[in-house]
Amino acid sequence: MHWTALTAPLTLGSLLTLSACNGLSATAPAPAAAAPPPGVTQIDSGQPPRNQCRADAAQFLVGSAWGADTLAQALAAAGADRARMLRPDSMVTKEYMAGRLNVVVDAAGRVVRVNCG
């Protein structure tokens, strides 16, 4: 009887300790979706990827002021799969994507470069 009196509290204590180690909780919030990097605006063509980009066709934007529809104009002119606008403080990925058009804007809001990749 003495053995049973000691075993029950030890077993119960072990079970409580193990249940406390469970890191998952029913009330844990879902992880938030990753926000886009600050300073980058990107749009997609909405078409299947063709891996094409003709930056020369969008060079007419160099020197112009950035506007709400500038990126859409650049995307259409270059025939690219996607386009992104990059500001001086933009954090960007460095992978080369043949179908992506980069529109680089200076601190004053003027387009200074248009290139693919």
Short mmCIF file of C-alpha atoms in Angstrom, two decimals:
data_model
loop_
_atom_site.label_atom_id
_atom_site.label_comp_id
_atom_site.label_asym_id
_atom_site.label_seq_id
_atom_site.Cartn_x
_atom_site.Cartn_y
_atom_site.Cartn_z
CA MET A 1 0.00 0.00 0.00
CA HIS A 2 2.90 2.30 0.74
CA TRP A 3 4.19 1.81 -2.83
CA THR A 4 0.82 2.78 -4.40
CA ALA A 5 0.62 5.91 -2.28
CA LEU A 6 3.93 7.14 -3.77
CA THR A 7 3.34 5.98 -7.35
CA ALA A 8 0.07 7.82 -7.96
CA PRO A 9 1.41 11.35 -7.20
CA LEU A 10 4.59 10.70 -9.21
CA THR A 11 2.63 9.44 -12.19
CA LEU A 12 0.23 12.37 -12.04
CA GLY A 13 3.11 14.82 -11.70
CA SER A 14 4.89 13.31 -14.72
CA LEU A 15 1.78 13.54 -16.86
CA LEU A 16 1.21 17.18 -15.90
CA THR A 17 4.83 18.01 -16.70
CA LEU A 18 4.63 16.35 -20.12
CA SER A 19 1.36 18.07 -20.98
CA ALA A 20 2.89 21.44 -20.06
CA CYS A 21 5.72 20.78 -22.54
CA ASN A 22 3.29 20.68 -25.44
CA GLY A 23 4.10 23.93 -27.29
CA LEU A 24 0.92 23.93 -29.35
CA SER A 25 -2.11 25.67 -28.02
CA ALA A 26 -5.64 25.77 -29.35
CA THR A 27 -5.65 29.54 -28.85
CA ALA A 28 -2.32 30.24 -30.58
CA PRO A 29 -2.72 32.87 -33.32
CA ALA A 30 -2.06 31.87 -36.91
CA PRO A 31 1.24 33.17 -38.31
CA ALA A 32 0.85 36.40 -40.26
CA ALA A 33 1.51 36.38 -44.00
CA ALA A 34 4.91 37.75 -44.94
CA ALA A 35 4.68 41.39 -45.89
CA PRO A 36 6.36 42.55 -49.10
CA PRO A 37 9.73 44.24 -48.60
CA PRO A 38 9.43 47.98 -47.95
CA GLY A 39 9.95 50.12 -51.01
CA VAL A 40 8.98 47.48 -53.59
CA THR A 41 5.81 47.47 -55.65
CA GLN A 42 5.20 44.49 -57.93
CA ILE A 43 2.44 43.53 -60.35
CA ASP A 44 1.89 40.44 -62.49
CA SER A 45 0.61 40.33 -66.06
CA GLY A 46 -2.06 37.77 -65.18
CA GLN A 47 -0.93 35.64 -68.13
CA PRO A 48 0.98 32.34 -68.11
CA PRO A 49 4.75 32.98 -67.78
CA ARG A 50 6.53 33.47 -71.11
CA ASN A 51 9.92 34.46 -69.68
CA GLN A 52 10.03 37.45 -72.00
CA CYS A 53 11.01 41.00 -71.24
CA ARG A 54 11.79 43.78 -73.70
CA ALA A 55 13.14 46.61 -71.55
CA ASP A 56 13.99 48.65 -74.65
CA ALA A 57 10.26 48.99 -75.36
CA ALA A 58 9.74 50.64 -71.95
CA GLN A 59 12.69 53.07 -72.13
CA PHE A 60 10.26 55.91 -72.90
CA LEU A 61 9.57 56.01 -69.14
CA VAL A 62 13.14 57.03 -68.21
CA GLY A 63 13.07 60.63 -66.99
CA SER A 64 9.33 60.68 -66.41
CA ALA A 65 7.69 61.18 -63.03
CA TRP A 66 6.39 58.09 -61.27
CA GLY A 67 2.59 57.84 -61.41
CA ALA A 68 -0.07 55.41 -60.29
CA ASP A 69 -0.23 53.69 -63.68
CA THR A 70 3.50 53.81 -64.56
CA LEU A 71 4.16 50.20 -63.61
CA ALA A 72 1.19 48.92 -65.61
CA GLN A 73 2.36 50.95 -68.65
CA ALA A 74 5.87 49.55 -68.31
CA LEU A 75 4.59 45.98 -67.97
CA ALA A 76 2.42 46.28 -71.06
CA ALA A 77 5.13 47.95 -73.15
CA ALA A 78 7.82 45.40 -72.25
CA GLY A 79 5.54 42.39 -72.60
CA ALA A 80 6.98 41.06 -69.34
CA ASP A 81 5.44 38.48 -67.01
CA ARG A 82 5.76 40.84 -64.05
CA ALA A 83 7.17 44.24 -63.22
CA ARG A 84 8.45 45.80 -60.04
CA MET A 85 9.24 49.36 -59.06
CA LEU A 86 12.37 49.81 -56.97
CA ARG A 87 13.04 52.86 -54.81
CA PRO A 88 16.50 53.83 -53.49
CA ASP A 89 15.73 52.24 -50.10
CA SER A 90 14.25 49.04 -51.55
CA MET A 91 15.34 45.66 -50.25
CA VAL A 92 15.27 43.33 -53.24
CA THR A 93 16.00 39.74 -54.07
CA LYS A 94 18.94 39.21 -56.39
CA GLU A 95 17.72 36.22 -58.41
CA TYR A 96 17.51 36.75 -62.15
CA MET A 97 14.03 36.29 -63.60
CA ALA A 98 13.99 36.57 -67.39
CA GLY A 99 10.35 37.66 -67.50
CA ARG A 100 10.58 40.41 -64.85
CA LEU A 101 10.90 44.12 -65.63
CA ASN A 102 12.58 46.37 -63.04
CA VAL A 103 11.62 50.04 -63.02
CA VAL A 104 14.10 51.96 -60.85
CA VAL A 105 12.93 55.26 -59.37
CA ASP A 106 15.12 57.89 -57.67
CA ALA A 107 14.36 59.71 -54.41
CA ALA A 108 12.59 62.49 -56.33
CA GLY A 109 10.17 60.01 -57.90
CA ARG A 110 11.63 59.99 -61.42
CA VAL A 111 12.27 56.81 -63.40
CA VAL A 112 16.05 56.49 -63.82
CA ARG A 113 16.41 52.98 -65.24
CA VAL A 114 14.34 50.22 -66.82
CA ASN A 115 15.91 46.77 -67.13
CA CYS A 116 14.98 43.10 -67.19
CA GLY A 117 15.82 40.55 -64.57
#
